[in-house]
XYZ file of C-alpha atoms in Angstrom:
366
model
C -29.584 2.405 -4.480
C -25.606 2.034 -3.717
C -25.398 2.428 0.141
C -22.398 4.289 0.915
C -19.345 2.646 2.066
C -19.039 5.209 5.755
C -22.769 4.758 6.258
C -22.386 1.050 5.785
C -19.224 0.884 8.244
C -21.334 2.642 10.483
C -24.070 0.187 10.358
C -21.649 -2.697 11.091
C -20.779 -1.326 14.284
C -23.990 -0.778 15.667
C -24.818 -4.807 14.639
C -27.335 -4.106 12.131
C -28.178 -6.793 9.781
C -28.180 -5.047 6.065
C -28.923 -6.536 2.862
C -25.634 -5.937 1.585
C -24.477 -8.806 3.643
C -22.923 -7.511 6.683
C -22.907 -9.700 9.795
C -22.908 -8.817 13.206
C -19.644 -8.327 14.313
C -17.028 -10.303 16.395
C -15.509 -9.987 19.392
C -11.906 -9.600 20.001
C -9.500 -8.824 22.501
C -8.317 -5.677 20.377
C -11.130 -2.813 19.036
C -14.469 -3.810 19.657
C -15.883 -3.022 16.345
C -15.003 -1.448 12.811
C -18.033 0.546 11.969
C -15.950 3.919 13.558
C -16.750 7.430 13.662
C -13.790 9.694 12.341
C -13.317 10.597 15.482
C -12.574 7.192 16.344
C -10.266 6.292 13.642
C -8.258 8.798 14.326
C -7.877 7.936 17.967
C -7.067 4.489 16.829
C -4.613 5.730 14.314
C -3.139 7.910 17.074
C -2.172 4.964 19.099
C -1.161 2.867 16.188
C 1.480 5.846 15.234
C 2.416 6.651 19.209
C 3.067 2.520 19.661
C 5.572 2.830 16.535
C 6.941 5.302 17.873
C 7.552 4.200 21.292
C 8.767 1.133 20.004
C 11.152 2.064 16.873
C 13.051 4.979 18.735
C 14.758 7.661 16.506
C 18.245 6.229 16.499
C 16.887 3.066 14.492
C 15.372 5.387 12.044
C 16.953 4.815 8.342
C 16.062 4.980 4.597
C 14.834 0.830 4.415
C 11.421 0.241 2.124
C 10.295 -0.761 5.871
C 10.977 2.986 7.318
C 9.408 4.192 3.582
C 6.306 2.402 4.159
C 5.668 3.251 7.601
C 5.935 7.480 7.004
C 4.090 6.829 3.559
C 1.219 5.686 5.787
C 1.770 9.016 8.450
C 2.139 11.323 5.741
C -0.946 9.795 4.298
C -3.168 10.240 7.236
C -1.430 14.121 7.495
C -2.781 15.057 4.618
C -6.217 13.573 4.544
C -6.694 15.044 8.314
C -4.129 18.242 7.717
C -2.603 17.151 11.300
C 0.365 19.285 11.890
C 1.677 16.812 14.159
C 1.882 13.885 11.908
C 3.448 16.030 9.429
C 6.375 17.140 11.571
C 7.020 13.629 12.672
C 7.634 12.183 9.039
C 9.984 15.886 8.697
C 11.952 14.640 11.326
C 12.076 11.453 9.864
C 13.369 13.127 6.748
C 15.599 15.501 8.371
C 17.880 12.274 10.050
C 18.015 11.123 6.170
C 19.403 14.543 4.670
C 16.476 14.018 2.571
C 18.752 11.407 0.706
C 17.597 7.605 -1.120
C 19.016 4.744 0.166
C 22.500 3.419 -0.889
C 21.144 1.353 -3.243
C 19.891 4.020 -5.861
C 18.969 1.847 -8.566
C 17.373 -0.414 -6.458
C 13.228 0.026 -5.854
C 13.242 -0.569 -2.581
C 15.842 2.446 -2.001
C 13.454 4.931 -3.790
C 10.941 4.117 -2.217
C 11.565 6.834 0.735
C 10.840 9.338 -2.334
C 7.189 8.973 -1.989
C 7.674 11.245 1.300
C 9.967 13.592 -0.014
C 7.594 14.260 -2.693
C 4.681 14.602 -0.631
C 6.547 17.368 1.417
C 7.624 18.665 -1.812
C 4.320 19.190 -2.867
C 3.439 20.723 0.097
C 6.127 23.347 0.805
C 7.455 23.230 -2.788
C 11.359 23.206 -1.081
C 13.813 21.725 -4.153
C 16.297 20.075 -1.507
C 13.651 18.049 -0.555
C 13.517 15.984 -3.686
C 17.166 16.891 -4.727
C 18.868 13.141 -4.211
C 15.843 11.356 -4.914
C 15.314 13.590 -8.857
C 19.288 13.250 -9.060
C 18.825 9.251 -9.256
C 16.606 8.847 -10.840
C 17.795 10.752 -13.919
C 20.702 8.393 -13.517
C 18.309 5.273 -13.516
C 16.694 6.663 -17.231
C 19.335 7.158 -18.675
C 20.470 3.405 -18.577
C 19.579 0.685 -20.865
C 17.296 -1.692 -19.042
C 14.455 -3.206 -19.386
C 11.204 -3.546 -16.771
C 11.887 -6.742 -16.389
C 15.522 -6.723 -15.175
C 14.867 -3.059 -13.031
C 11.492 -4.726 -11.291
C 11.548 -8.368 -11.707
C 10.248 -8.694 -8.179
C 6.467 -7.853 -7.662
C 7.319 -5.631 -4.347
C 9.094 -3.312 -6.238
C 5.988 -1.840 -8.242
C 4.585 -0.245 -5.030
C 8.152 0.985 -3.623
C 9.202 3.199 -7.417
C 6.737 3.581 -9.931
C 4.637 5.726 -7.427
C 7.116 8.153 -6.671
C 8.093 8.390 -10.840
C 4.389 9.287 -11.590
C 4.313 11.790 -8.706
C 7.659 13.294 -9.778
C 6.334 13.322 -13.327
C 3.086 15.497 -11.984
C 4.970 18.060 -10.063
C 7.489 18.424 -12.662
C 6.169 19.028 -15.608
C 8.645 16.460 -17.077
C 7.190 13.661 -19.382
C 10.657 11.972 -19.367
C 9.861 10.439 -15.896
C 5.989 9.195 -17.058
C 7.019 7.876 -20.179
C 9.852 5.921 -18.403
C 7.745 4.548 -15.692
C 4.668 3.436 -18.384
C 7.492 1.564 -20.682
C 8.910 -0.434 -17.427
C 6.043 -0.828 -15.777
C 4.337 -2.906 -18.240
C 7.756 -4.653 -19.223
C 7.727 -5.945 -15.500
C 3.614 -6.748 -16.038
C 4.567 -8.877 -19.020
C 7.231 -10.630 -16.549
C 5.433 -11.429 -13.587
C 1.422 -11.336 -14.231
C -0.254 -14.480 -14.298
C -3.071 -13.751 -16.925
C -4.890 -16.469 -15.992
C -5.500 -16.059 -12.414
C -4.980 -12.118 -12.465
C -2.609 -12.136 -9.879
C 1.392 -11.664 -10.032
C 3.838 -14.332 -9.154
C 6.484 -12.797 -6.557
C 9.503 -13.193 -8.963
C 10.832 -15.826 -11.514
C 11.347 -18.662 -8.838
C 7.895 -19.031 -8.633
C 6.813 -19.453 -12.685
C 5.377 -22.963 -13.255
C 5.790 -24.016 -9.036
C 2.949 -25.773 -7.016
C 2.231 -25.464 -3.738
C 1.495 -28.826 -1.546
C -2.088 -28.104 -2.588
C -1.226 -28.416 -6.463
C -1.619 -24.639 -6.430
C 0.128 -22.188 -7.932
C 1.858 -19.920 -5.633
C 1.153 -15.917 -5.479
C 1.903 -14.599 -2.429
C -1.051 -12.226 -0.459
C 1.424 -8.988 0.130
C 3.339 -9.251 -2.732
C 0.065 -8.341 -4.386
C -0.634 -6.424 -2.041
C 2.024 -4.270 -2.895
C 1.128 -4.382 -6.497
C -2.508 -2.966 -6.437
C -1.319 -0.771 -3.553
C 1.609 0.771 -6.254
C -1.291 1.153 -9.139
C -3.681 3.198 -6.402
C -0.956 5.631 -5.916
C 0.050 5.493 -9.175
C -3.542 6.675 -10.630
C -3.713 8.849 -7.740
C -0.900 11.266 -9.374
C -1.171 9.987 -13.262
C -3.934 12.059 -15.265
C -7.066 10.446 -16.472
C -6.130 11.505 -20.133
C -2.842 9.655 -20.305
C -2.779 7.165 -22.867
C -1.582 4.306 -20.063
C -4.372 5.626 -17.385
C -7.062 3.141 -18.788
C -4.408 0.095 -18.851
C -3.519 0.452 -14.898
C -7.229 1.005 -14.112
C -7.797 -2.217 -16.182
C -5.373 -4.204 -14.392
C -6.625 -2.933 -11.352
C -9.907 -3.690 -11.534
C -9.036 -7.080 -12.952
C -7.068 -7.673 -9.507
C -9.067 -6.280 -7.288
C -11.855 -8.707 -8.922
C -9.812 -11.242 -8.009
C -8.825 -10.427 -4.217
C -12.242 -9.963 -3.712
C -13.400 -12.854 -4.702
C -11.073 -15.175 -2.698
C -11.108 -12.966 0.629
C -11.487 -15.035 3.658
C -15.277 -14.855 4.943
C -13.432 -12.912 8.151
C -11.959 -10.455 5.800
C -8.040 -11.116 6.437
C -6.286 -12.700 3.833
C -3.497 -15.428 4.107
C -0.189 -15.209 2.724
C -0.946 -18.177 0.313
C -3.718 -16.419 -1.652
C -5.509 -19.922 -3.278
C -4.470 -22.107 -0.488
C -4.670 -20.190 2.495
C -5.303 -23.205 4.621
C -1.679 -23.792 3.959
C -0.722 -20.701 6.542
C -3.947 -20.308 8.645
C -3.300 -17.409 10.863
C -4.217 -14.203 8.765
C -1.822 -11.571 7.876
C -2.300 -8.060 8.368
C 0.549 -6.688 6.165
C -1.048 -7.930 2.937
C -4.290 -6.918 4.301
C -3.758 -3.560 4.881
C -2.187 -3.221 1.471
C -4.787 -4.755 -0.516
C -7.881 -2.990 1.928
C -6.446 0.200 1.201
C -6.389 -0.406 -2.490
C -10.097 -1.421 -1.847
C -10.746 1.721 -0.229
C -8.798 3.838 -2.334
C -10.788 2.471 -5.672
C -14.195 2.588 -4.021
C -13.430 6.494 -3.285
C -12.467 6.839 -6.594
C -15.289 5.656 -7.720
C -13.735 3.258 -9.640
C -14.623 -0.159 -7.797
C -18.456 0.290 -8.229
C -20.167 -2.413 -7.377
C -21.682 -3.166 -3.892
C -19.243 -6.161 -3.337
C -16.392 -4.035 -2.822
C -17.787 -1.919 -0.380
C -18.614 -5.509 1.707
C -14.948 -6.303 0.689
C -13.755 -3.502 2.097
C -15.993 -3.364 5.195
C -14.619 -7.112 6.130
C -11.330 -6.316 5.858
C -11.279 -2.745 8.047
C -12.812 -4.920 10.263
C -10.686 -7.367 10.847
C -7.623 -5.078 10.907
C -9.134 -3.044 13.556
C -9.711 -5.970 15.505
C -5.767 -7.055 15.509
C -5.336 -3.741 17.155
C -4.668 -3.857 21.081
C -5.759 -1.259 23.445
C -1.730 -0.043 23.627
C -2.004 0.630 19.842
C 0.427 -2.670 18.678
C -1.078 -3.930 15.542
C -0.529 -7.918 15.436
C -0.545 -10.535 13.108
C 2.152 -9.293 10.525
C 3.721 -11.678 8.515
C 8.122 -10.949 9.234
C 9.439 -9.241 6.222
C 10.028 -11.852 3.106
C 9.577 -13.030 -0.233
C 6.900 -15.676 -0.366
C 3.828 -17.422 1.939
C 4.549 -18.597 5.183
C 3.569 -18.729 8.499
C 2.338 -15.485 10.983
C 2.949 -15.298 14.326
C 0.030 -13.196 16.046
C 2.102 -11.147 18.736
C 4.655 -9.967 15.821
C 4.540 -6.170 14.688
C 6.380 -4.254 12.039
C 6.695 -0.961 11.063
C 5.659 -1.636 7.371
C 2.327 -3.237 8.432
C 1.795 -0.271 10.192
C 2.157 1.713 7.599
C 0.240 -0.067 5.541
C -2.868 -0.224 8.472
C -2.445 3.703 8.351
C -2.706 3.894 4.449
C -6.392 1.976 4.544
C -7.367 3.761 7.538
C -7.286 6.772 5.392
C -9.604 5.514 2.741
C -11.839 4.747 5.632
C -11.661 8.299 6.460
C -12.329 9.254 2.611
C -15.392 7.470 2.653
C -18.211 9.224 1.317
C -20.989 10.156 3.166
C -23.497 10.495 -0.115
């Protein structure tokens, strides 16, 4: 019998030796434990969100896939918890954007701020909300370009497709699902390695070594991808002809990640040499722990070595945050593996932390 994954977090924090292979867990200078109560997790989430805030005053706010990422994860927790509160700071957010894309509009990482219009779209159901955001996007179909050339950079499948399938949902309009399946799988084609199921960050990487003879696929970069196909499923219906392809690639991934996470649960940024960059990252972490959360509740990711997946890597994120709320250990925004420097926070990261702390809140207690 399948133990469930929020009794099974629950029995890591207490130290109990289960079959499923759980260890007794570590200290650190940061949360004591990961096995949480929901009550806990949202006091730790609290803190992670206040510390952000503290720390990235208002005036810095903008429209950046780093400002996206971090009120993707707020709105995220808002609606799994319903907390007013969250909810009016990601409106406020909005508000100082006019509700507008970034200047970029063709760009993936400028679209990415959709994903929180439409969430408050679906919510209140207000059209200026999603006004800019629909406006470009209709500008972006209606060029001739392939998948490749629009996302030829892994990141970019987490920061647009997302937002086209939830568009596509509370539309009505098949123009914007049909347009996201053809380029989606154009960029697939590009980037996917097929024989290590993992995506290569862009074309500067095809055919490149690292100093371990390794090829080189970079921890958040696919991170971002199976975080983009979670969100994607979460809005695209079961019966669409594509739905079975991104849960196949998915699962194919996730196979993967699991299977080369670090025995403390925090992956590198060099995926098959992480001795090459040591210090864990919590960035790609977070991104590829929520997308084992997010499958698990789903039940999509079935087997019990997910669950252990996912319980090692909630755990080690929760221990990288300190009692103030800062959340360490994030790689500095880039394009490729490299080194992490464990007193460096960004807002993305956070974000991201806030997106798997949500699944942890999903979990199911049958």
């Amino acid at each position: 019998m399948r133990l469930p994954l929020k009794r099974l977090l629950i029995y890591c924090c207490m130290g109990v030796l289960i079959s499923s292979g759980c260890s007794t867990p570590v200290e650190s200078g940061g949360e004591a434990e990961a096995g949480m109560t929901d009550e806990q997790i949202v006091e730790l989430t609290d803190r992670v969100i206040q510390w952000q805030l503290d720390t990235y005053p208002e005036e810095k706010w903008g429209k950046s896939w780093r400002d996206a990422t971090l009120f993707i994860g707020i709105t995220g927790i808002a609606k799994i918890l319903n907390q007013d509160s969250y909810w009016e700071i990601a409106r406020k957010w909005a508000g100082r954007q006019d509700w507008e894309i970034g200047s970029n509009r063709q760009h993936a990482d400028d679209q990415a701020v959709g994903q929180v219009y439409l969430q408050f779209y679906e919510r209140e159901g207000d059209d200026y909300m999603i006004r800019d955001f629909k406006r470009w996007i209709d500008v972006m179909i209606a060029k001739q370009i392939t998948g490749a050339e629009l996302w030829n950079w892994c990141d970019a499948l987490f920061m647009s497709p997302p937002a086209l399938a939830h568009l596509a949902s509370l539309t009505g309009q098949e123009k914007y699902v049909e347009f996201l399946n053809e380029k989606f799988w154009e960029s697939k084609e590009f980037l996917y390695d097929p024989e290590h199921h993992l995506f290569f960050r862009d074309h500067r990487f095809f055919g490149e070594s690292d100093a371990r003879g390794n090829p080189v696929f970079w921890s958040r970069g696919n991170g971002w991808v199976v975080a983009g196909l979670a969100r994607i499923m979460s809005h695209l219906p079961r019966e669409n002809l594509h739905y079975k392809r991104y849960r196949s690639l998915f699962m194919e991934m996730m196979d993967k990640l699991a299977a080369i996470q670090p025995e403390d649960g925090l992956w590198r940024t060099n995926l098959l040499s992480p001795g090459l960059y040591p210090t864990p990252d919590v960035s790609g972490t977070s991104l590829i722990s929520y997308a084992l959360g997010w499958g698990i509740n789903e039940k999509i990711l079935t087997d019990d070595k997910y669950v252990v997946a996912f319980r090692k890597s909630w755990s080690g994120l929760v221990q990288k945050v300190g009692p103030d709320g800062k959340l360490g250990y994030a790689q500095k925004p880039g394009d490729r593996p490299g080194t992490v420097d464990k007193d460096n926070s960004e807002i993305f990261a956070a974000g991201a932390f806030l997106l798997a702390a949500g699944e942890a809140l999903r979990a199911e207690e049958n």
